[in-house]
Amino acid sequence: MNRDIITIEDLSNDEILTLFKIADEFLDKWGKEVSSSSRVTAVRGRQTVANDFVLATLFYEPSTRTRLSFESAMLRLGGQVVTCADAANSSAVKGETIADTVRVVETYADAIVIRHPAEGAARVAADFAEVPVINAGDGGHEHPTQTLCDLYTLYREKGSLANLSVLICGDLKNGRTVHSLVFALARFGGHILTSPAPGLGLPDHVIHRLITDYQGDVQPGPKIDDIPIDAVYQTPERSHQLALIPDLSTTLEINIKNSVNHIDVCYVTRFQKERSTDTDRATTSYPKIDRKFLNKLKNRKTSVLHPLPRVDELGYDVDGDRRALYFQQAAYGVPMRMALLAALLKLRVGLNDVPRSTGIANAYSRPEGIRCANDRCVTNADGERRHLVPSFLVIDRVPIRLRCKYCEHETVPVAFGNATTHKYYRDWGATGLHGFSNVVFFGGEAEAESVGFVLSRARPRHETPVGSAQ
Ligand code: NCD
């Protein structure tokens, strides 16, 4: 079975660490210091291991690092690359769907790297292509291979990923690198502290997932020195804490057992203007990391990471500092992506045959009824909408929540139809259904009536939803 890397959740912790070992081998054997002033080591030379393979890079959004490092990685493995670096010049402008494009491109290449502005686009590509598909960023959703590069940098520089305390600054709402990173950090037992620009904190669905899938709690956050920290998440092996105060000026203290008194890593991100709304643009102040800020931190070893490109949020006065790792982080993109490509193409043992989790048991998919509430979801995109069937995982909670299979935003149904009787109910309990196989979820009553469902006046039989599929 071919594996796809669409979200960071597609890789287990063991697989991530195995990929790091493969990247280490490439780097140890082929790495050279390419810049003595910034002490950056990069892979040089060309091998023959992927001689028979071709990689396709399909970029519907601008990119420098991600596309070039994937292409460099493939070339240094000995493979070849075909690219569509500017999809404005592809058949997408003629109205071709992602599904059709990848079904064609897979006949030209052995693996596909895709970047697209629609959230969930890479999942669509993976559903339709049989070759491995790698998500190089799908709108504001995820960017899992950037997270591999981020974690690999920390693993190389800090020696371990365990117990790291990571301050994440900037646009956490629209920044896809952050969305992949927080889940990975949670899984490796890190502390996450967030310092967003006002109004640009982590999206609700990301926070809910940190709480439900990683058993975090929401709590007020501490102010560390003068750093405007507004959130702390700690993973279960520590105390269960997720703090979130949406106001940067908060001075609330967090009441935690293992209070965070130092920061190992400062992860800086730019304002994602290409994805911003008018409200986002009205943000009053944007956190800036400069030498002055770094000198105030209690931990003199705090590393500074940035997925790049930077704009104004990271001072150039940090570049000469030993703690500035962002150029090395970008250079690590090549050995890391070499390792990933080699494993996906089965040139190296590194990934299990079966993906980490499927969530099949709670899958729900129907052409009629509820649609994903996220306007930026690929299922709501022009062209794609005409053929994609809305698909969700039913999240086992009260009230019932649906997590979109594509963009992973949450949607809450407000009416519940019985597919056999064509009656709909305002309360899940009233349906009498015990599983989700015969239910049609609706986002509104008008939606139910528009497809011929009639309101039932039956009284609720259950107080709470059954909550798991049969
Ligand atoms: C990031 C991206 O595209 O999401 N860049 C990258 O891939 N290195 C970060 C960004 O553009 O801000």
Coordinates of C-alpha atoms and ligand atoms in Angstrom, one line a residue:
M1 CA 0.0 0.0 0.0
N2 CA 1.3 3.5 -0.9
R3 CA 1.5 6.0 1.9
D4 CA 0.5 9.7 1.7
I5 CA 1.6 12.4 4.0
I6 CA -1.3 14.8 4.2
T7 CA -1.2 15.8 7.9
I8 CA 1.4 15.3 10.6
E9 CA -1.1 12.8 12.1
D10 CA -0.3 10.5 9.2
L11 CA 3.1 9.7 10.8
S12 CA 3.6 8.0 14.1
N13 CA 6.3 9.2 16.5
D14 CA 8.4 6.1 15.7
E15 CA 8.1 6.8 12.0
I16 CA 9.2 10.4 12.5
L17 CA 12.2 9.3 14.5
T18 CA 13.1 6.7 11.9
L19 CA 13.0 9.3 9.2
F20 CA 15.3 11.5 11.3
K21 CA 17.8 8.6 11.4
I22 CA 17.7 8.3 7.6
A23 CA 18.2 12.0 7.2
D24 CA 21.1 11.8 9.7
E25 CA 22.7 9.2 7.4
F26 CA 22.4 11.5 4.4
L27 CA 23.7 14.5 6.2
D28 CA 26.5 12.7 8.0
K29 CA 27.7 11.2 4.7
W30 CA 27.0 14.1 2.2
G31 CA 26.7 17.2 4.5
K32 CA 29.1 20.1 4.1
E33 CA 29.3 23.4 5.8
V34 CA 28.2 25.8 3.0
S35 CA 28.3 29.0 5.0
S36 CA 30.9 29.5 7.7
S37 CA 29.4 32.9 8.7
S38 CA 26.0 31.4 9.5
R39 CA 27.5 27.9 10.2
V40 CA 24.9 26.2 7.9
T41 CA 25.5 22.6 6.8
A42 CA 23.8 21.3 3.6
V43 CA 23.7 18.2 1.6
R44 CA 26.0 18.1 -1.5
G45 CA 26.6 15.6 -4.2
R46 CA 24.2 13.2 -6.1
Q47 CA 23.4 9.6 -5.4
T48 CA 21.9 6.9 -7.6
V49 CA 19.4 5.4 -5.2
A50 CA 16.3 7.0 -7.0
N51 CA 17.7 6.7 -10.5
D52 CA 14.4 5.1 -11.8
F53 CA 12.0 7.6 -10.2
V54 CA 10.4 10.8 -11.2
L55 CA 8.8 13.3 -8.7
A56 CA 6.0 15.8 -9.7
T57 CA 5.8 19.1 -7.9
L58 CA 2.4 20.8 -8.4
F59 CA 2.3 24.2 -6.9
Y60 CA -0.9 26.3 -7.0
E61 CA 0.6 28.8 -4.5
P62 CA 4.0 30.5 -4.4
S63 CA 6.9 28.7 -2.9
T64 CA 10.7 28.9 -2.7
R65 CA 11.9 26.6 0.1
T66 CA 9.4 23.8 0.0
R67 CA 9.4 23.3 -3.8
L68 CA 13.1 23.7 -4.3
S69 CA 14.1 21.6 -1.3
F70 CA 11.8 18.8 -2.5
E71 CA 13.2 19.0 -6.0
S72 CA 16.8 19.2 -4.7
A73 CA 16.1 16.2 -2.4
M74 CA 14.8 14.2 -5.4
L75 CA 17.7 15.2 -7.6
R76 CA 20.3 14.5 -4.9
L77 CA 18.8 11.0 -4.5
G78 CA 19.4 10.5 -8.2
G79 CA 15.8 10.9 -9.4
Q80 CA 14.2 13.4 -11.8
V81 CA 11.6 16.1 -11.3
V82 CA 8.8 17.4 -13.4
T83 CA 7.2 20.6 -12.1
C84 CA 4.2 22.9 -12.4
A85 CA 5.6 25.7 -10.4
D86 CA 2.9 28.1 -11.2
A87 CA -0.5 26.5 -11.6
A88 CA -1.8 29.7 -13.0
N89 CA -0.2 28.3 -16.1
S90 CA -1.8 24.8 -15.7
S91 CA -5.2 23.5 -16.8
A92 CA -6.6 24.5 -13.4
V93 CA -7.3 27.9 -15.1
K94 CA -9.4 26.0 -17.6
G95 CA -11.5 24.5 -14.8
E96 CA -9.8 21.2 -14.3
T97 CA -10.4 19.6 -10.9
I98 CA -7.6 18.5 -8.6
A99 CA -8.9 14.9 -9.0
D100 CA -8.5 14.9 -12.8
T101 CA -5.1 16.7 -12.6
V102 CA -3.5 14.1 -10.2
R103 CA -5.0 11.2 -12.2
V104 CA -3.0 12.5 -15.1
V105 CA 0.1 13.5 -13.3
E106 CA 0.5 10.1 -11.6
T107 CA 1.0 8.6 -15.0
Y108 CA 4.0 10.9 -15.4
A109 CA 5.6 10.6 -11.9
D110 CA 6.1 8.1 -9.1
A111 CA 5.1 10.6 -6.3
I112 CA 3.3 13.9 -6.2
V113 CA 4.0 16.9 -4.0
I114 CA 1.1 19.4 -4.0
R115 CA 0.6 22.9 -2.6
H116 CA -2.9 24.4 -3.0
P117 CA -4.8 27.3 -1.5
A118 CA -7.9 25.2 -0.7
E119 CA -7.9 23.5 2.8
G120 CA -8.1 19.8 2.3
A121 CA -6.9 19.9 -1.4
A122 CA -4.0 17.5 -0.7
R123 CA -6.4 14.9 0.8
V124 CA -8.4 15.1 -2.4
A125 CA -5.2 14.5 -4.4
A126 CA -4.4 11.5 -2.2
D127 CA -7.9 10.0 -2.7
F128 CA -7.6 10.1 -6.4
A129 CA -3.9 9.3 -7.1
E130 CA -2.5 5.9 -6.3
V131 CA 1.1 7.1 -6.1
P132 CA 2.3 8.7 -2.8
V133 CA 1.0 12.3 -2.3
I134 CA 2.7 14.7 0.0
N135 CA 1.0 17.9 1.2
A136 CA 3.3 20.9 0.8
G137 CA 0.7 23.2 2.4
D138 CA -3.1 23.3 1.8
G139 CA -4.3 26.8 2.5
G140 CA -4.3 27.4 6.3
H141 CA -4.8 23.7 7.1
E142 CA -1.4 21.9 7.5
H143 CA 2.1 21.8 6.3
P144 CA 3.4 18.5 7.7
T145 CA 6.8 18.4 6.0
Q146 CA 7.6 21.8 7.4
T147 CA 7.0 20.3 10.8
L148 CA 9.3 17.5 10.0
C149 CA 12.0 20.1 9.2
D150 CA 11.2 22.0 12.4
L151 CA 11.4 18.9 14.5
Y152 CA 14.5 17.6 12.8
T153 CA 16.2 21.0 13.5
L154 CA 15.3 20.6 17.2
Y155 CA 16.3 17.0 17.3
R156 CA 19.7 17.9 15.8
E157 CA 20.3 21.0 17.8
K158 CA 18.8 20.0 21.2
G159 CA 19.5 16.3 21.0
S160 CA 15.9 15.3 21.8
L161 CA 12.3 16.4 21.3
A162 CA 11.2 15.5 24.8
N163 CA 10.0 18.1 27.2
L164 CA 10.8 21.1 25.1
S165 CA 9.0 24.3 25.9
V166 CA 8.2 26.1 22.7
L167 CA 6.9 29.6 22.4
I168 CA 5.0 30.1 19.1
C169 CA 4.5 33.7 18.0
G170 CA 2.6 35.5 15.2
D171 CA -0.3 34.5 13.1
L172 CA -1.4 31.2 14.6
K173 CA -4.9 31.5 13.1
N174 CA -3.8 31.3 9.4
G175 CA -0.4 29.8 9.7
R176 CA -0.5 26.2 8.5
T177 CA 3.0 25.4 9.8
V178 CA 1.9 26.1 13.3
H179 CA -1.2 23.8 13.0
S180 CA 1.0 20.8 12.1
L181 CA 3.6 21.7 14.7
V182 CA 1.4 22.0 17.7
F183 CA 0.0 18.4 17.2
A184 CA 3.5 17.1 16.8
L185 CA 4.8 18.9 19.9
A186 CA 1.9 17.6 21.9
R187 CA 2.7 14.1 20.9
F188 CA 6.3 14.4 21.9
G189 CA 5.4 15.8 25.3
G190 CA 6.4 19.4 24.8
H191 CA 5.0 22.5 26.4
I192 CA 3.4 24.9 24.0
L193 CA 3.2 28.6 24.8
T194 CA 1.5 30.8 22.3
S195 CA 1.9 34.5 21.7
P196 CA -0.3 35.4 18.8
A197 CA -1.0 38.8 17.4
P198 CA -4.4 40.0 18.8
G199 CA -7.2 38.1 17.1
L200 CA -4.8 35.6 15.4
G201 CA -4.7 32.8 18.0
L202 CA -5.0 29.1 17.3
P203 CA -8.3 28.2 15.6
D204 CA -11.0 26.7 17.8
H205 CA -10.9 23.3 16.0
V206 CA -7.1 23.0 16.6
I207 CA -7.6 23.8 20.3
H208 CA -10.5 21.4 20.6
R209 CA -8.4 18.7 19.1
L210 CA -5.5 19.4 21.5
I211 CA -8.1 19.0 24.2
T212 CA -9.9 15.9 22.9
D213 CA -7.1 14.0 21.2
Y214 CA -4.4 14.9 23.7
Q215 CA -6.4 15.4 26.9
G216 CA -5.5 19.1 27.5
D217 CA -7.3 21.5 29.6
V218 CA -7.9 25.2 29.0
Q219 CA -6.5 27.4 31.6
P220 CA -5.4 31.0 32.0
G221 CA -1.7 31.5 31.0
P222 CA 1.2 33.0 32.8
K223 CA 3.2 36.1 31.9
I224 CA 6.8 35.1 31.7
D225 CA 9.1 38.0 32.3
D226 CA 7.7 40.6 30.0
I227 CA 6.7 38.1 27.3
P228 CA 3.1 38.3 26.4
I229 CA 2.3 34.7 26.8
D230 CA -1.3 33.8 26.4
A231 CA -1.5 30.1 26.2
V232 CA 0.1 27.1 27.7
Y233 CA -0.6 23.5 26.6
Q234 CA 1.0 20.6 28.5
T235 CA 0.7 17.0 27.5
P236 CA -0.8 14.4 29.7
E237 CA 2.3 12.9 31.2
R238 CA 2.7 16.3 32.8
S239 CA -0.3 18.2 34.2
H240 CA -3.1 18.5 31.7
Q241 CA -3.0 22.2 30.8
L242 CA -4.1 24.2 27.9
A243 CA -4.2 27.9 28.7
L244 CA -5.8 30.3 26.4
I245 CA -6.4 34.0 27.0
P246 CA -7.1 35.8 23.7
D247 CA -5.8 39.1 25.0
L248 CA -2.0 39.7 24.8
S249 CA -2.1 42.2 27.7
T250 CA -3.2 39.6 30.2
T251 CA -1.2 39.3 33.4
L252 CA -3.1 36.3 34.7
E253 CA -1.0 33.7 36.4
I254 CA -1.4 30.1 35.5
N255 CA -1.9 27.7 38.4
I256 CA 0.1 24.7 37.2
K257 CA 2.2 22.1 38.9
N258 CA 5.0 22.3 36.4
S259 CA 5.0 26.0 35.7
V260 CA 7.1 27.0 32.7
N261 CA 10.0 29.2 33.7
H262 CA 12.1 29.1 30.6
I263 CA 11.6 28.8 26.9
D264 CA 13.7 26.3 24.8
V265 CA 12.5 27.4 21.4
C266 CA 11.0 30.5 20.0
Y267 CA 9.1 29.7 16.8
V268 CA 8.3 32.9 14.9
T269 CA 5.8 33.2 12.0
R270 CA 4.8 35.9 9.6
F271 CA 1.4 37.5 9.1
Q272 CA -0.3 35.4 6.5
K273 CA -1.6 38.2 4.4
E274 CA -2.7 36.0 1.5
R275 CA -5.1 34.3 3.8
S276 CA -6.1 37.2 6.1
T277 CA -9.6 38.6 6.4
D278 CA -10.4 42.3 7.0
T279 CA -10.7 41.5 10.8
D280 CA -7.2 39.9 10.7
R281 CA -5.7 42.9 9.0
A282 CA -7.1 45.1 11.8
T283 CA -4.8 43.4 14.3
T284 CA -3.3 46.1 16.5
S285 CA 0.2 44.8 17.3
Y286 CA 2.2 42.0 15.9
P287 CA 4.8 40.2 18.1
K288 CA 8.4 40.9 17.0
I289 CA 11.3 38.9 18.0
D290 CA 14.6 40.8 18.1
R291 CA 17.9 40.7 19.9
K292 CA 16.5 42.7 22.8
F293 CA 13.7 40.2 23.3
L294 CA 16.1 37.3 23.2
N295 CA 18.4 38.8 25.7
K296 CA 15.5 39.0 28.2
L297 CA 14.8 35.3 28.1
K298 CA 15.8 33.3 31.2
N299 CA 17.1 30.5 29.1
R300 CA 20.2 31.8 27.3
K301 CA 20.0 28.7 25.0
T302 CA 16.6 29.6 23.5
S303 CA 16.7 28.6 19.8
V304 CA 15.0 30.8 17.3
L305 CA 13.1 29.0 14.4
H306 CA 11.1 30.5 11.6
P307 CA 9.7 28.5 8.6
L308 CA 10.5 31.6 6.4
P309 CA 9.9 33.8 4.5
R310 CA 10.2 36.5 7.2
V311 CA 8.8 40.0 6.9
D312 CA 9.0 42.3 9.9
E313 CA 8.4 39.8 12.8
L314 CA 12.0 38.7 13.1
G315 CA 14.7 41.2 13.4
Y316 CA 17.8 41.0 11.2
D317 CA 19.8 41.7 14.3
V318 CA 19.1 38.1 15.4
D319 CA 20.9 36.6 12.4
G320 CA 24.4 36.7 13.8
D321 CA 23.2 35.2 17.1
R322 CA 24.2 31.6 17.8
R323 CA 20.6 30.9 18.7
A324 CA 19.3 31.8 15.2
L325 CA 18.6 28.4 13.5
Y326 CA 16.3 29.4 10.7
F327 CA 18.8 29.2 7.8
Q328 CA 20.0 25.8 9.1
Q329 CA 16.3 24.8 9.5
A330 CA 15.7 25.6 5.8
A331 CA 18.9 23.7 4.8
Y332 CA 17.7 20.6 6.8
G333 CA 14.7 20.6 4.4
V334 CA 16.8 18.7 1.9
P335 CA 18.1 15.7 4.0
M336 CA 14.7 15.5 5.7
R337 CA 12.8 15.4 2.4
M338 CA 15.4 13.0 1.0
A339 CA 14.5 10.7 3.9
L340 CA 10.8 11.1 3.3
L341 CA 11.0 10.5 -0.4
A342 CA 13.3 7.5 0.0
A343 CA 10.9 6.0 2.5
L344 CA 7.7 6.7 0.5
L345 CA 9.3 5.3 -2.7
K346 CA 10.3 2.2 -0.7
L347 CA 13.9 2.8 -1.4
R348 CA 14.5 2.8 2.4
V349 CA 12.7 1.1 5.2
G350 CA 11.1 3.7 7.3
L351 CA 7.3 3.8 7.0
N352 CA 4.8 1.1 8.0
D353 CA 2.6 -0.3 5.2
V354 CA -0.5 0.9 7.0
P355 CA -1.0 4.5 7.9
R356 CA -1.2 5.5 11.6
S357 CA -4.9 6.1 11.9
T358 CA -7.9 5.9 9.6
G359 CA -10.9 6.8 11.8
I360 CA -13.0 4.7 9.5
A361 CA -15.3 3.6 12.3
N362 CA -16.8 7.0 12.7
A363 CA -16.9 8.0 9.0
Y364 CA -19.9 9.8 7.7
S365 CA -20.4 10.8 4.0
R366 CA -23.5 11.8 2.1
P367 CA -24.1 14.0 -0.9
E368 CA -27.2 15.5 0.6
G369 CA -27.4 17.4 3.9
I370 CA -24.7 19.1 5.8
R371 CA -21.6 20.6 4.2
C372 CA -18.4 21.7 5.8
A373 CA -18.8 25.0 7.6
N374 CA -15.4 26.2 6.5
D375 CA -15.7 28.4 3.4
R376 CA -12.1 27.7 2.6
C377 CA -12.6 23.9 2.5
V378 CA -11.9 22.2 -0.8
T379 CA -15.4 20.8 -0.7
N380 CA -16.8 24.3 -1.0
A381 CA -14.3 25.4 -3.7
D382 CA -15.6 26.3 -7.2
G383 CA -15.2 23.3 -9.5
E384 CA -14.3 20.9 -6.7
R385 CA -17.7 21.3 -5.1
R386 CA -19.4 19.8 -8.1
H387 CA -18.0 16.3 -7.5
L388 CA -16.7 16.0 -3.9
V389 CA -19.1 14.4 -1.5
P390 CA -18.9 16.1 2.0
S391 CA -17.3 13.6 4.3
F392 CA -16.7 13.8 8.0
L393 CA -15.6 11.9 11.1
V394 CA -18.3 11.9 13.8
I395 CA -16.5 13.2 16.9
D396 CA -17.9 11.3 19.9
R397 CA -19.0 14.2 22.0
V398 CA -22.0 16.1 23.2
P399 CA -23.2 17.9 21.1
I400 CA -22.4 15.8 18.1
R401 CA -19.6 17.4 16.1
L402 CA -18.4 16.5 12.7
R403 CA -14.8 16.9 11.7
C404 CA -14.4 17.4 8.0
K405 CA -12.3 14.6 6.4
Y406 CA -10.6 17.2 4.2
C407 CA -9.9 20.4 6.1
E408 CA -10.6 19.1 9.6
H409 CA -12.7 22.0 10.7
E410 CA -15.6 21.2 12.9
T411 CA -19.2 21.5 11.9
V412 CA -22.2 21.1 14.3
P413 CA -25.4 19.6 12.8
V414 CA -28.6 21.2 14.0
A415 CA -31.1 18.8 12.5
F416 CA -31.0 15.0 12.2
G417 CA -32.8 13.1 9.5
N418 CA -33.8 9.4 9.3
A419 CA -32.7 8.3 5.8
T420 CA -35.5 5.6 5.7
T421 CA -38.5 7.6 7.0
H422 CA -37.4 11.0 5.7
K423 CA -38.4 12.5 9.0
Y424 CA -36.0 14.9 10.6
Y425 CA -35.6 15.8 14.3
R426 CA -34.3 18.8 16.2
D427 CA -32.7 16.6 18.8
W428 CA -30.4 13.6 18.1
G429 CA -32.0 11.7 20.9
A430 CA -35.4 11.8 19.3
T431 CA -34.3 10.0 16.2
G432 CA -34.0 6.7 18.0
L433 CA -31.0 5.9 16.0
H434 CA -28.1 4.2 17.7
G435 CA -25.4 4.6 15.0
F436 CA -24.7 7.0 12.2
S437 CA -25.3 4.7 9.2
N438 CA -28.9 5.7 8.7
V439 CA -28.7 9.4 9.7
V440 CA -28.6 12.4 7.5
F441 CA -27.1 15.4 9.3
F442 CA -28.3 18.9 8.3
G443 CA -26.9 22.3 9.0
G444 CA -30.4 23.8 9.1
E445 CA -34.1 22.9 9.0
A446 CA -34.5 24.6 5.6
E447 CA -31.8 22.4 4.2
A448 CA -33.6 19.3 5.5
E449 CA -36.9 20.4 4.0
S450 CA -35.3 21.3 0.7
V451 CA -34.5 17.6 0.1
G452 CA -38.0 16.4 1.2
F453 CA -37.5 15.7 4.9
V454 CA -40.4 16.5 7.2
L455 CA -40.2 17.6 10.8
S456 CA -41.1 14.9 13.3
R457 CA -42.7 16.0 16.6
A458 CA -41.5 12.9 18.4
R459 CA -40.1 13.5 21.9
P460 CA -36.5 12.7 22.7
R461 CA -35.8 9.0 23.6
H462 CA -32.3 9.6 24.8
E463 CA -30.9 12.4 26.8
T464 CA -27.5 12.1 25.2
P465 CA -26.2 11.0 21.9
V466 CA -24.9 7.4 21.6
G467 CA -21.9 8.9 20.0
S468 CA -20.2 6.0 18.3
A469 CA -20.8 4.4 15.0
Q470 CA -21.9 0.9 14.7
Ligands
NCD1 C1 5.6 28.5 5.1 C2 4.3 28.2 4.3 O1 4.3 28.3 3.1 O2 3.3 27.9 5.0 N1 6.7 28.6 4.3 C3 7.4 27.5 4.0 O3 6.9 26.5 3.5 N2 8.7 27.4 4.4 C4 5.4 29.7 6.0 C5 5.0 31.0 5.4 O4 4.8 31.1 4.2 O5 4.8 31.9 6.2

